[in-house]
PDB file of C-alpha atoms in Angstrom:
ATOM      1  CA  MET D   1       0.000   0.000   0.000  1.00 92.00           C
ATOM      2  CA  LYS D   2       0.978   3.600  -0.416  1.00 95.00           C
ATOM      3  CA  ILE D   3       1.496   5.026   3.074  1.00 97.00           C
ATOM      4  CA  LEU D   4       2.063   8.621   4.153  1.00 98.00           C
ATOM      5  CA  VAL D   5       4.012   8.991   7.391  1.00 97.00           C
ATOM      6  CA  ALA D   6       4.019  12.183   9.466  1.00 97.00           C
ATOM      7  CA  GLU D   7       6.658  12.139  12.214  1.00 95.00           C
ATOM      8  CA  ASP D   8       8.791  15.045  13.403  1.00 91.00           C
ATOM      9  CA  ASP D   9      11.409  12.978  15.195  1.00 91.00           C
ATOM     10  CA  GLY D  10      14.098  12.007  12.691  1.00 93.00           C
ATOM     11  CA  THR D  11      15.076   8.738  14.375  1.00 93.00           C
ATOM     12  CA  SER D  12      11.512   7.486  14.737  1.00 93.00           C
ATOM     13  CA  ARG D  13      10.683   8.542  11.171  1.00 94.00           C
ATOM     14  CA  MET D  14      13.676   6.688   9.739  1.00 95.00           C
ATOM     15  CA  ILE D  15      12.897   3.487  11.669  1.00 94.00           C
ATOM     16  CA  LEU D  16       9.188   3.541  10.839  1.00 95.00           C
ATOM     17  CA  LYS D  17       9.863   4.166   7.154  1.00 95.00           C
ATOM     18  CA  ALA D  18      12.376   1.316   6.993  1.00 95.00           C
ATOM     19  CA  MET D  19      10.040  -1.063   8.796  1.00 94.00           C
ATOM     20  CA  LEU D  20       7.150  -0.302   6.437  1.00 96.00           C
ATOM     21  CA  GLN D  21       9.375  -0.592   3.370  1.00 95.00           C
ATOM     22  CA  LYS D  22      10.636  -3.943   4.592  1.00 93.00           C
ATOM     23  CA  ALA D  23       7.002  -5.080   4.735  1.00 94.00           C
ATOM     24  CA  GLY D  24       6.625  -4.110   1.068  1.00 94.00           C
ATOM     25  CA  HIS D  25       4.824  -0.796   1.407  1.00 96.00           C
ATOM     26  CA  GLU D  26       5.524   2.324  -0.598  1.00 96.00           C
ATOM     27  CA  VAL D  27       6.299   5.066   1.927  1.00 97.00           C
ATOM     28  CA  VAL D  28       6.468   8.846   1.788  1.00 97.00           C
ATOM     29  CA  ALA D  29       7.664  10.317   5.101  1.00 97.00           C
ATOM     30  CA  MET D  30       7.145  13.937   6.130  1.00 97.00           C
ATOM     31  CA  GLU D  31       8.551  15.963   9.026  1.00 94.00           C
ATOM     32  CA  ASN D  32       5.314  17.432  10.336  1.00 93.00           C
ATOM     33  CA  GLY D  33       1.572  17.529   9.865  1.00 95.00           C
ATOM     34  CA  ARG D  34       1.632  20.548   7.584  1.00 96.00           C
ATOM     35  CA  MET D  35       4.021  18.892   5.137  1.00 96.00           C
ATOM     36  CA  ALA D  36       1.976  15.684   5.277  1.00 97.00           C
ATOM     37  CA  TRP D  37      -1.219  17.625   4.583  1.00 96.00           C
ATOM     38  CA  ASP D  38       0.417  19.288   1.561  1.00 95.00           C
ATOM     39  CA  ALA D  39       1.602  15.899   0.301  1.00 96.00           C
ATOM     40  CA  TRP D  40      -1.865  14.350   0.798  1.00 95.00           C
ATOM     41  CA  ARG D  41      -3.536  17.141  -1.149  1.00 93.00           C
ATOM     42  CA  ILE D  42      -1.176  16.657  -4.086  1.00 93.00           C
ATOM     43  CA  GLU D  43      -1.328  12.873  -4.106  1.00 93.00           C
ATOM     44  CA  PHE D  44      -3.904  10.529  -2.579  1.00 92.00           C
ATOM     45  CA  PHE D  45      -2.714   8.124   0.121  1.00 94.00           C
ATOM     46  CA  PRO D  46      -5.064   5.349   1.299  1.00 94.00           C
ATOM     47  CA  VAL D  47      -3.215   5.116   4.629  1.00 97.00           C
ATOM     48  CA  VAL D  48      -1.698   7.815   6.843  1.00 97.00           C
ATOM     49  CA  ILE D  49       0.353   6.995   9.930  1.00 97.00           C
ATOM     50  CA  SER D  50       0.848  10.108  12.009  1.00 97.00           C
ATOM     51  CA  ASP D  51       2.505  11.145  15.222  1.00 94.00           C
ATOM     52  CA  TRP D  52       0.361  13.306  17.504  1.00 92.00           C
ATOM     53  CA  ASP D  53       2.721  16.017  18.777  1.00 88.00           C
ATOM     54  CA  MET D  54       4.337  17.809  15.873  1.00 88.00           C
ATOM     55  CA  PRO D  55       5.118  21.452  15.079  1.00 85.00           C
ATOM     56  CA  GLU D  56       2.976  23.489  12.676  1.00 90.00           C
ATOM     57  CA  LEU D  57       0.152  20.955  12.402  1.00 93.00           C
ATOM     58  CA  ASP D  58      -0.220  18.094  14.857  1.00 94.00           C
ATOM     59  CA  GLY D  59      -1.620  14.630  14.178  1.00 96.00           C
ATOM     60  CA  ILE D  60      -5.097  15.535  15.430  1.00 96.00           C
ATOM     61  CA  GLY D  61      -5.141  18.583  13.159  1.00 96.00           C
ATOM     62  CA  LEU D  62      -4.030  16.431  10.237  1.00 96.00           C
ATOM     63  CA  CYS D  63      -6.863  13.958  10.939  1.00 96.00           C
ATOM     64  CA  ARG D  64      -9.408  16.772  11.002  1.00 95.00           C
ATOM     65  CA  GLN D  65      -8.067  18.336   7.798  1.00 94.00           C
ATOM     66  CA  ILE D  66      -8.243  15.048   5.914  1.00 94.00           C
ATOM     67  CA  ARG D  67     -11.720  14.205   7.228  1.00 94.00           C
ATOM     68  CA  SER D  68     -13.009  17.715   6.449  1.00 92.00           C
ATOM     69  CA  LYS D  69     -12.033  17.215   2.840  1.00 88.00           C
ATOM     70  CA  GLY D  70     -14.776  14.579   2.559  1.00 76.00           C
ATOM     71  CA  ASP D  71     -12.968  12.892  -0.293  1.00 70.00           C
ATOM     72  CA  GLU D  72     -14.806  10.138  -2.144  1.00 75.00           C
ATOM     73  CA  ARG D  73     -11.783   7.919  -1.578  1.00 83.00           C
ATOM     74  CA  TYR D  74     -11.177   6.963   2.032  1.00 91.00           C
ATOM     75  CA  THR D  75      -7.931   7.500   3.921  1.00 94.00           C
ATOM     76  CA  TYR D  76      -7.376   5.141   6.834  1.00 95.00           C
ATOM     77  CA  MET D  77      -5.739   7.145   9.619  1.00 96.00           C
ATOM     78  CA  ILE D  78      -3.532   5.603  12.290  1.00 96.00           C
ATOM     79  CA  LEU D  79      -2.239   7.774  15.133  1.00 95.00           C
ATOM     80  CA  LEU D  80       1.068   6.503  16.470  1.00 92.00           C
ATOM     81  CA  THR D  81       1.971   8.417  19.584  1.00 87.00           C
ATOM     82  CA  ALA D  82       3.837   8.356  22.874  1.00 80.00           C
ATOM     83  CA  ARG D  83       0.625   9.651  24.439  1.00 80.00           C
ATOM     84  CA  GLY D  84      -1.491   7.049  26.101  1.00 78.00           C
ATOM     85  CA  GLY D  85      -4.719   6.982  28.068  1.00 84.00           C
ATOM     86  CA  LYS D  86      -8.410   6.894  27.397  1.00 89.00           C
ATOM     87  CA  ALA D  87      -8.851  10.678  27.020  1.00 91.00           C
ATOM     88  CA  ASN D  88      -6.244  10.869  24.245  1.00 90.00           C
ATOM     89  CA  TYR D  89      -7.679   7.780  22.557  1.00 91.00           C
ATOM     90  CA  LEU D  90     -11.161   9.279  22.560  1.00 93.00           C
ATOM     91  CA  GLU D  91      -9.915  12.645  21.293  1.00 93.00           C
ATOM     92  CA  ALA D  92      -8.126  10.903  18.417  1.00 92.00           C
ATOM     93  CA  MET D  93     -11.217   8.916  17.484  1.00 94.00           C
ATOM     94  CA  GLN D  94     -13.379  12.029  17.593  1.00 94.00           C
ATOM     95  CA  ALA D  95     -10.923  13.795  15.297  1.00 94.00           C
ATOM     96  CA  GLY D  96     -11.414  11.033  12.737  1.00 93.00           C
ATOM     97  CA  ALA D  97      -8.624   8.558  13.460  1.00 95.00           C
ATOM     98  CA  ASP D  98      -9.382   4.920  12.654  1.00 95.00           C
ATOM     99  CA  ASP D  99      -6.733   3.467  14.916  1.00 95.00           C
ATOM    100  CA  PHE D 100      -4.516   4.504  17.808  1.00 93.00           C
ATOM    101  CA  LEU D 101      -1.187   2.918  18.690  1.00 92.00           C
ATOM    102  CA  THR D 102       1.280   3.875  21.385  1.00 87.00           C
ATOM    103  CA  LYS D 103       5.012   4.222  20.828  1.00 82.00           C
ATOM    104  CA  PRO D 104       7.304   2.504  20.500  1.00 78.00           C
ATOM    105  CA  ALA D 105       5.472   0.747  17.717  1.00 78.00           C
ATOM    106  CA  ASP D 106       5.631  -3.011  17.878  1.00 85.00           C
ATOM    107  CA  ASP D 107       6.375  -4.067  14.293  1.00 88.00           C
ATOM    108  CA  ASP D 108       4.072  -7.080  14.306  1.00 91.00           C
ATOM    109  CA  GLN D 109       1.247  -5.141  15.892  1.00 91.00           C
ATOM    110  CA  LEU D 110       1.542  -2.264  13.429  1.00 93.00           C
ATOM    111  CA  LEU D 111       1.689  -4.614  10.442  1.00 94.00           C
ATOM    112  CA  ALA D 112      -1.373  -6.456  11.765  1.00 94.00           C
ATOM    113  CA  ARG D 113      -3.222  -3.137  12.007  1.00 94.00           C
ATOM    114  CA  LEU D 114      -2.207  -2.388   8.432  1.00 96.00           C
ATOM    115  CA  HIS D 115      -3.774  -5.681   7.371  1.00 95.00           C
ATOM    116  CA  VAL D 116      -6.978  -4.508   9.062  1.00 94.00           C
ATOM    117  CA  ALA D 117      -6.675  -1.194   7.203  1.00 94.00           C
ATOM    118  CA  GLU D 118      -6.251  -3.057   3.913  1.00 93.00           C
ATOM    119  CA  ARG D 119      -9.312  -5.189   4.663  1.00 93.00           C
ATOM    120  CA  ILE D 120     -11.478  -2.196   5.578  1.00 92.00           C
ATOM    121  CA  LEU D 121     -10.362  -0.229   2.525  1.00 91.00           C
ATOM    122  CA  GLY D 122     -11.121  -3.282   0.359  1.00 88.00           C
ATOM    123  CA  LEU D 123     -14.604  -3.652   1.841  1.00 88.00           C
ATOM    124  CA  ARG D 124     -15.248   0.027   1.319  1.00 85.00           C
ATOM    125  CA  ARG D 125     -14.213  -0.251  -2.337  1.00 81.00           C
ATOM    126  CA  GLN D 126     -16.478  -3.271  -2.738  1.00 79.00           C
ATOM    127  CA  MET D 127     -19.372  -1.403  -1.111  1.00 80.00           C
ATOM    128  CA  LYS D 128     -18.890   1.547  -3.452  1.00 78.00           C
ATOM    129  CA  GLN D 129     -18.937  -0.800  -6.433  1.00 72.00           C
ATOM    130  CA  LEU D 130     -22.135  -2.473  -5.205  1.00 73.00           C
ATOM    131  CA  GLU D 131     -23.727   0.910  -4.601  1.00 74.00           C
ATOM    132  CA  ALA D 132     -22.939   1.805  -8.185  1.00 74.00           C
ATOM    133  CA  LEU D 133     -24.798  -1.280  -9.493  1.00 76.00           C
ATOM    134  CA  LEU D 134     -28.582  -0.856  -9.565  1.00 79.00           C
ATOM    135  CA  PRO D 135     -30.714  -3.932 -10.307  1.00 81.00           C
ATOM    136  CA  VAL D 136     -33.280  -2.638 -12.813  1.00 86.00           C
ATOM    137  CA  CYS D 137     -36.102  -4.641 -14.466  1.00 88.00           C
ATOM    138  CA  ALA D 138     -35.353  -4.711 -18.194  1.00 84.00           C
ATOM    139  CA  TRP D 139     -39.048  -4.300 -19.057  1.00 84.00           C
ATOM    140  CA  CYS D 140     -40.824  -2.115 -16.521  1.00 86.00           C
ATOM    141  CA  LYS D 141     -37.674  -0.368 -15.250  1.00 83.00           C
ATOM    142  CA  LYS D 142     -38.571  -0.922 -11.593  1.00 87.00           C
ATOM    143  CA  ILE D 143     -35.594  -1.012  -9.246  1.00 87.00           C
ATOM    144  CA  ARG D 144     -34.966  -3.726  -6.652  1.00 83.00           C
ATOM    145  CA  ASP D 145     -34.163  -2.320  -3.194  1.00 78.00           C
ATOM    146  CA  GLU D 146     -31.995  -3.721  -0.381  1.00 71.00           C
ATOM    147  CA  ASP D 147     -34.980  -5.767   0.924  1.00 74.00           C
ATOM    148  CA  GLY D 148     -35.591  -7.378  -2.445  1.00 79.00           C
ATOM    149  CA  LYS D 149     -38.748  -5.364  -3.185  1.00 85.00           C
ATOM    150  CA  TRP D 150     -39.291  -3.857  -6.607  1.00 90.00           C
ATOM    151  CA  ASN D 151     -39.967  -0.119  -6.544  1.00 88.00           C
ATOM    152  CA  GLN D 152     -40.980   2.492  -9.053  1.00 88.00           C
ATOM    153  CA  MET D 153     -37.905   4.427 -10.030  1.00 83.00           C
ATOM    154  CA  GLU D 154     -39.254   7.628  -8.360  1.00 84.00           C
ATOM    155  CA  THR D 155     -39.899   5.798  -5.074  1.00 85.00           C
ATOM    156  CA  TYR D 156     -36.463   4.258  -5.022  1.00 81.00           C
ATOM    157  CA  ILE D 157     -34.608   7.465  -5.804  1.00 79.00           C
ATOM    158  CA  SER D 158     -36.672   9.556  -3.348  1.00 79.00           C
ATOM    159  CA  ARG D 159     -35.861   7.090  -0.595  1.00 77.00           C
ATOM    160  CA  HIS D 160     -32.131   7.159  -1.313  1.00 72.00           C
ATOM    161  CA  ASN D 161     -31.836  10.867  -1.990  1.00 69.00           C
ATOM    162  CA  SER D 162     -34.136  12.952   0.167  1.00 66.00           C
ATOM    163  CA  ASP D 163     -33.238  16.112  -1.782  1.00 74.00           C
ATOM    164  CA  MET D 164     -34.568  14.691  -5.047  1.00 75.00           C
ATOM    165  CA  ARG D 165     -38.100  15.762  -6.154  1.00 78.00           C
ATOM    166  CA  PHE D 166     -39.900  14.685  -9.314  1.00 79.00           C
ATOM    167  CA  THR D 167     -42.084  16.569 -11.778  1.00 82.00           C
ATOM    168  CA  HIS D 168     -43.969  14.373 -14.219  1.00 82.00           C
ATOM    169  CA  GLY D 169     -44.348  15.098 -17.904  1.00 84.00           C
ATOM    170  CA  SER D 170     -44.188  13.199 -21.221  1.00 85.00           C
ATOM    171  CA  CYS D 171     -41.372  12.903 -23.638  1.00 86.00           C
ATOM    172  CA  PRO D 172     -42.353  13.634 -27.302  1.00 86.00           C
ATOM    173  CA  GLU D 173     -42.162   9.936 -28.292  1.00 87.00           C
ATOM    174  CA  CYS D 174     -44.463   8.747 -25.468  1.00 87.00           C
ATOM    175  CA  ALA D 175     -46.853  11.653 -26.056  1.00 86.00           C
ATOM    176  CA  ALA D 176     -47.148  10.691 -29.741  1.00 87.00           C
ATOM    177  CA  ASN D 177     -47.728   6.998 -28.837  1.00 87.00           C
ATOM    178  CA  PHE D 178     -50.417   7.918 -26.292  1.00 86.00           C
ATOM    179  CA  LEU D 179     -52.291  10.156 -28.755  1.00 88.00           C
ATOM    180  CA  LYS D 180     -52.110   7.422 -31.402  1.00 87.00           C
ATOM    181  CA  GLN D 181     -53.448   4.729 -29.032  1.00 88.00           C
ATOM    182  CA  ALA D 182     -56.217   7.059 -27.856  1.00 87.00           C
ATOM    183  CA  GLY D 183     -57.186   7.622 -31.488  1.00 87.00           C
ATOM    184  CA  LEU D 184     -56.445  11.289 -31.192  1.00 83.00           C
ATOM    185  CA  ALA D 185     -53.676  11.230 -33.794  1.00 79.00           C
ATOM    186  CA  PRO D 186     -53.237   9.473 -37.146  1.00 72.00           C
TER     187      PRO D 186
ATOM    188  CA  MET C   1      22.107 -15.691  43.704  1.00 40.00           C
ATOM    189  CA  ASN C   2      25.425 -16.491  42.111  1.00 45.00           C
ATOM    190  CA  ALA C   3      27.251 -13.195  41.500  1.00 43.00           C
ATOM    191  CA  MET C   4      29.069 -14.765  38.532  1.00 44.00           C
ATOM    192  CA  THR C   5      25.804 -14.956  36.581  1.00 47.00           C
ATOM    193  CA  GLU C   6      25.068 -11.226  36.882  1.00 46.00           C
ATOM    194  CA  ALA C   7      25.930  -8.926  34.023  1.00 49.00           C
ATOM    195  CA  PRO C   8      28.962  -6.772  34.896  1.00 46.00           C
ATOM    196  CA  SER C   9      27.338  -3.518  33.740  1.00 58.00           C
ATOM    197  CA  ALA C  10      24.052  -3.156  31.935  1.00 82.00           C
ATOM    198  CA  SER C  11      24.005  -1.387  28.610  1.00 90.00           C
ATOM    199  CA  SER C  12      21.913   1.767  28.349  1.00 94.00           C
ATOM    200  CA  LEU C  13      20.396   0.225  25.210  1.00 96.00           C
ATOM    201  CA  ASP C  14      17.704  -2.401  25.279  1.00 95.00           C
ATOM    202  CA  ARG C  15      19.023  -5.567  23.616  1.00 94.00           C
ATOM    203  CA  ALA C  16      15.731  -6.444  21.950  1.00 93.00           C
ATOM    204  CA  ALA C  17      15.440  -2.985  20.386  1.00 93.00           C
ATOM    205  CA  ILE C  18      19.018  -3.151  19.088  1.00 95.00           C
ATOM    206  CA  ALA C  19      18.466  -6.646  17.675  1.00 94.00           C
ATOM    207  CA  ARG C  20      15.337  -5.422  15.896  1.00 93.00           C
ATOM    208  CA  LEU C  21      17.201  -2.478  14.333  1.00 95.00           C
ATOM    209  CA  ARG C  22      20.104  -4.696  13.279  1.00 95.00           C
ATOM    210  CA  ALA C  23      17.674  -7.139  11.649  1.00 93.00           C
ATOM    211  CA  LEU C  24      15.985  -4.284   9.812  1.00 92.00           C
ATOM    212  CA  ALA C  25      19.349  -3.067   8.510  1.00 94.00           C
ATOM    213  CA  ARG C  26      20.394  -6.571   7.461  1.00 93.00           C
ATOM    214  CA  GLU C  27      17.258  -6.918   5.328  1.00 92.00           C
ATOM    215  CA  LEU C  28      17.142  -3.429   3.829  1.00 91.00           C
ATOM    216  CA  ASP C  29      20.520  -1.753   3.859  1.00 92.00           C
ATOM    217  CA  PRO C  30      23.582  -2.630   5.970  1.00 90.00           C
ATOM    218  CA  SER C  31      24.377   1.055   6.531  1.00 94.00           C
ATOM    219  CA  LEU C  32      20.915   1.752   7.976  1.00 95.00           C
ATOM    220  CA  PHE C  33      21.867   0.829  11.562  1.00 96.00           C
ATOM    221  CA  ALA C  34      24.687   3.378  11.650  1.00 96.00           C
ATOM    222  CA  GLU C  35      22.440   5.966   9.981  1.00 96.00           C
ATOM    223  CA  ILE C  36      19.729   5.495  12.597  1.00 96.00           C
ATOM    224  CA  MET C  37      22.215   5.768  15.440  1.00 97.00           C
ATOM    225  CA  GLY C  38      23.831   8.856  13.859  1.00 96.00           C
ATOM    226  CA  THR C  39      20.425  10.499  13.451  1.00 96.00           C
ATOM    227  CA  PHE C  40      19.591   9.709  17.063  1.00 97.00           C
ATOM    228  CA  LEU C  41      22.816  11.275  18.359  1.00 97.00           C
ATOM    229  CA  ASP C  42      22.246  14.413  16.249  1.00 96.00           C
ATOM    230  CA  ASP C  43      18.649  14.675  17.470  1.00 95.00           C
ATOM    231  CA  ALA C  44      19.616  14.029  21.095  1.00 97.00           C
ATOM    232  CA  ALA C  45      22.207  16.827  20.958  1.00 96.00           C
ATOM    233  CA  LYS C  46      19.584  19.137  19.440  1.00 95.00           C
ATOM    234  CA  TYR C  47      17.004  18.238  22.098  1.00 96.00           C
ATOM    235  CA  ARG C  48      19.550  18.662  24.892  1.00 97.00           C
ATOM    236  CA  THR C  49      20.342  22.219  23.716  1.00 97.00           C
ATOM    237  CA  ALA C  50      16.634  22.968  23.320  1.00 97.00           C
ATOM    238  CA  LEU C  51      15.924  21.723  26.864  1.00 97.00           C
ATOM    239  CA  ARG C  52      18.625  24.020  28.288  1.00 97.00           C
ATOM    240  CA  SER C  53      17.291  27.014  26.335  1.00 97.00           C
ATOM    241  CA  ALA C  54      13.690  26.304  27.339  1.00 97.00           C
ATOM    242  CA  MET C  55      14.746  25.961  30.984  1.00 97.00           C
ATOM    243  CA  ASP C  56      16.595  29.300  30.862  1.00 97.00           C
ATOM    244  CA  ALA C  57      13.500  30.895  29.352  1.00 97.00           C
ATOM    245  CA  GLN C  58      11.199  29.114  31.867  1.00 96.00           C
ATOM    246  CA  ASP C  59       9.180  28.023  28.839  1.00 97.00           C
ATOM    247  CA  ALA C  60       7.032  25.133  30.110  1.00 96.00           C
ATOM    248  CA  ALA C  61       5.469  24.394  26.720  1.00 94.00           C
ATOM    249  CA  ALA C  62       8.851  24.140  24.983  1.00 95.00           C
ATOM    250  CA  LEU C  63      10.197  21.961  27.813  1.00 97.00           C
ATOM    251  CA  GLU C  64       7.211  19.627  27.538  1.00 94.00           C
ATOM    252  CA  HIS C  65       7.424  19.398  23.745  1.00 91.00           C
ATOM    253  CA  THR C  66      11.202  18.842  23.679  1.00 94.00           C
ATOM    254  CA  ALA C  67      11.123  16.272  26.475  1.00 95.00           C
ATOM    255  CA  HIS C  68       8.326  14.473  24.646  1.00 90.00           C
ATOM    256  CA  ALA C  69      10.423  14.392  21.460  1.00 91.00           C
ATOM    257  CA  MET C  70      13.467  13.139  23.398  1.00 94.00           C
ATOM    258  CA  LYS C  71      11.326  10.418  24.957  1.00 93.00           C
ATOM    259  CA  GLY C  72      10.042   9.257  21.554  1.00 89.00           C
ATOM    260  CA  ALA C  73      13.479   9.181  19.953  1.00 93.00           C
ATOM    261  CA  SER C  74      14.990   7.351  22.944  1.00 95.00           C
ATOM    262  CA  MET C  75      12.280   4.710  22.995  1.00 92.00           C
ATOM    263  CA  SER C  76      12.712   4.064  19.289  1.00 91.00           C
ATOM    264  CA  ILE C  77      16.349   2.972  19.740  1.00 95.00           C
ATOM    265  CA  GLY C  78      15.772   1.285  23.096  1.00 94.00           C
ATOM    266  CA  ALA C  79      17.429   3.931  25.295  1.00 96.00           C
ATOM    267  CA  LEU C  80      14.876   3.229  27.976  1.00 95.00           C
ATOM    268  CA  ALA C  81      16.470   5.052  30.934  1.00 96.00           C
ATOM    269  CA  LEU C  82      16.838   8.184  28.813  1.00 97.00           C
ATOM    270  CA  ALA C  83      13.202   7.857  27.773  1.00 95.00           C
ATOM    271  CA  SER C  84      12.180   7.496  31.405  1.00 96.00           C
ATOM    272  CA  ILE C  85      14.015  10.659  32.567  1.00 98.00           C
ATOM    273  CA  SER C  86      12.625  12.541  29.549  1.00 97.00           C
ATOM    274  CA  ALA C  87       9.123  11.450  30.584  1.00 95.00           C
ATOM    275  CA  GLN C  88       9.762  12.864  34.063  1.00 97.00           C
ATOM    276  CA  VAL C  89      10.735  16.224  32.533  1.00 98.00           C
ATOM    277  CA  GLU C  90       7.652  16.115  30.330  1.00 95.00           C
ATOM    278  CA  HIS C  91       5.368  15.496  33.306  1.00 95.00           C
ATOM    279  CA  ALA C  92       7.025  18.168  35.437  1.00 97.00           C
ATOM    280  CA  ALA C  93       6.676  20.694  32.608  1.00 97.00           C
ATOM    281  CA  GLU C  94       3.086  19.667  32.006  1.00 93.00           C
ATOM    282  CA  GLY C  95       2.317  20.113  35.708  1.00 94.00           C
ATOM    283  CA  GLY C  96       4.138  23.457  35.851  1.00 93.00           C
ATOM    284  CA  THR C  97       6.663  22.270  38.468  1.00 94.00           C
ATOM    285  CA  LEU C  98       9.678  23.632  36.610  1.00 95.00           C
ATOM    286  CA  SER C  99      11.849  23.623  39.750  1.00 95.00           C
ATOM    287  CA  LEU C 100      12.069  19.824  39.468  1.00 96.00           C
ATOM    288  CA  ILE C 101      13.559  19.971  35.997  1.00 97.00           C
ATOM    289  CA  PRO C 102      17.185  21.267  36.296  1.00 97.00           C
ATOM    290  CA  PRO C 103      18.505  18.130  38.090  1.00 97.00           C
ATOM    291  CA  LEU C 104      16.631  15.985  35.562  1.00 97.00           C
ATOM    292  CA  ILE C 105      18.371  17.800  32.705  1.00 97.00           C
ATOM    293  CA  ILE C 106      21.699  16.980  34.345  1.00 97.00           C
ATOM    294  CA  ASP C 107      20.577  13.327  34.506  1.00 97.00           C
ATOM    295  CA  ILE C 108      19.573  13.483  30.833  1.00 97.00           C
ATOM    296  CA  GLU C 109      23.009  14.815  29.888  1.00 97.00           C
ATOM    297  CA  ALA C 110      24.728  12.041  31.822  1.00 97.00           C
ATOM    298  CA  GLU C 111      22.465   9.417  30.269  1.00 97.00           C
ATOM    299  CA  ILE C 112      23.098  10.788  26.769  1.00 97.00           C
ATOM    300  CA  ARG C 113      26.837  10.276  27.396  1.00 97.00           C
ATOM    301  CA  ARG C 114      26.199   6.644  28.444  1.00 97.00           C
ATOM    302  CA  VAL C 115      24.016   6.056  25.384  1.00 97.00           C
ATOM    303  CA  GLN C 116      26.634   7.675  23.157  1.00 96.00           C
ATOM    304  CA  ALA C 117      29.324   5.351  24.542  1.00 96.00           C
ATOM    305  CA  ASP C 118      27.104   2.295  24.101  1.00 96.00           C
ATOM    306  CA  ILE C 119      26.232   3.311  20.551  1.00 97.00           C
ATOM    307  CA  ALA C 120      29.966   3.600  19.804  1.00 96.00           C
ATOM    308  CA  LEU C 121      30.398   0.054  21.132  1.00 94.00           C
ATOM    309  CA  GLU C 122      27.488  -1.172  19.018  1.00 94.00           C
ATOM    310  CA  LEU C 123      28.912   0.443  15.906  1.00 93.00           C
ATOM    311  CA  SER C 124      32.331  -1.075  16.492  1.00 91.00           C
ATOM    312  CA  ALA C 125      30.802  -4.525  17.025  1.00 80.00           C
ATOM    313  CA  PRO C 126      30.272  -6.818  14.037  1.00 70.00           C
ATOM    314  CA  ALA C 127      26.717  -6.704  12.643  1.00 63.00           C
TER     315      ALA C 127
END
């Protein structure tokens, strides 16, 4: 996977980068949250591993920035920090982190969490693909919903997009057919 | 306990952490171990100076941040005693009890010298 690392301590950054590369990941490592944010905006990274305490923009700020972007593609965020405790964990989760690990990172544990990240990102991709496939009746054009019921197209769309409203009219072809069947046109 | 079985003097570096870094270097790049240790020593010197400056300026936030950074770097190479003293500085700065910090900085400086000596031994030892 392509992983963006944000870590201000040079020693920790070098070790983390080497460990991830050894595991076969493609790694870009930045010195602080601001630089990581700039890198993320230029190039999409499915996984970000960030320290918490960094100058300019900290890990929590980086989480919030990435989540506020509301990108269609999901970035799995792991906070890797020397901070521990429930309060910090909860703050990280509220900021949009997906995972929280305390330093020093145990290699096996971090790689296991990356497997989880890979699995979640894969499921999300699969879900997006399924969402993009609508089962439509070839004849009447009704759409099958999640419960297996067939709905008129308007009903289905209204239920899935509350902002959508319909106005009904006739296209020229249908209008001509209707008039012909009603004997009102030659 | 048989005194002969005790280690003559414990290294300031955790053996498991050093073994992990050596294994990483063996698999990726043989020069990586020396690079990591060199980076640590540069960073430690930088943090030491920053701690002194922050103490002179009575800057609690800078003391807390620098001690936190020193703790993280130390843990990553297995310099556990140095990490522990750094954590004490961090907590004292966080709690605003700056008077506790000067002797801890002296301890940090002494521990950095021990770590430096042990790193030199590690670098002179065969990989």
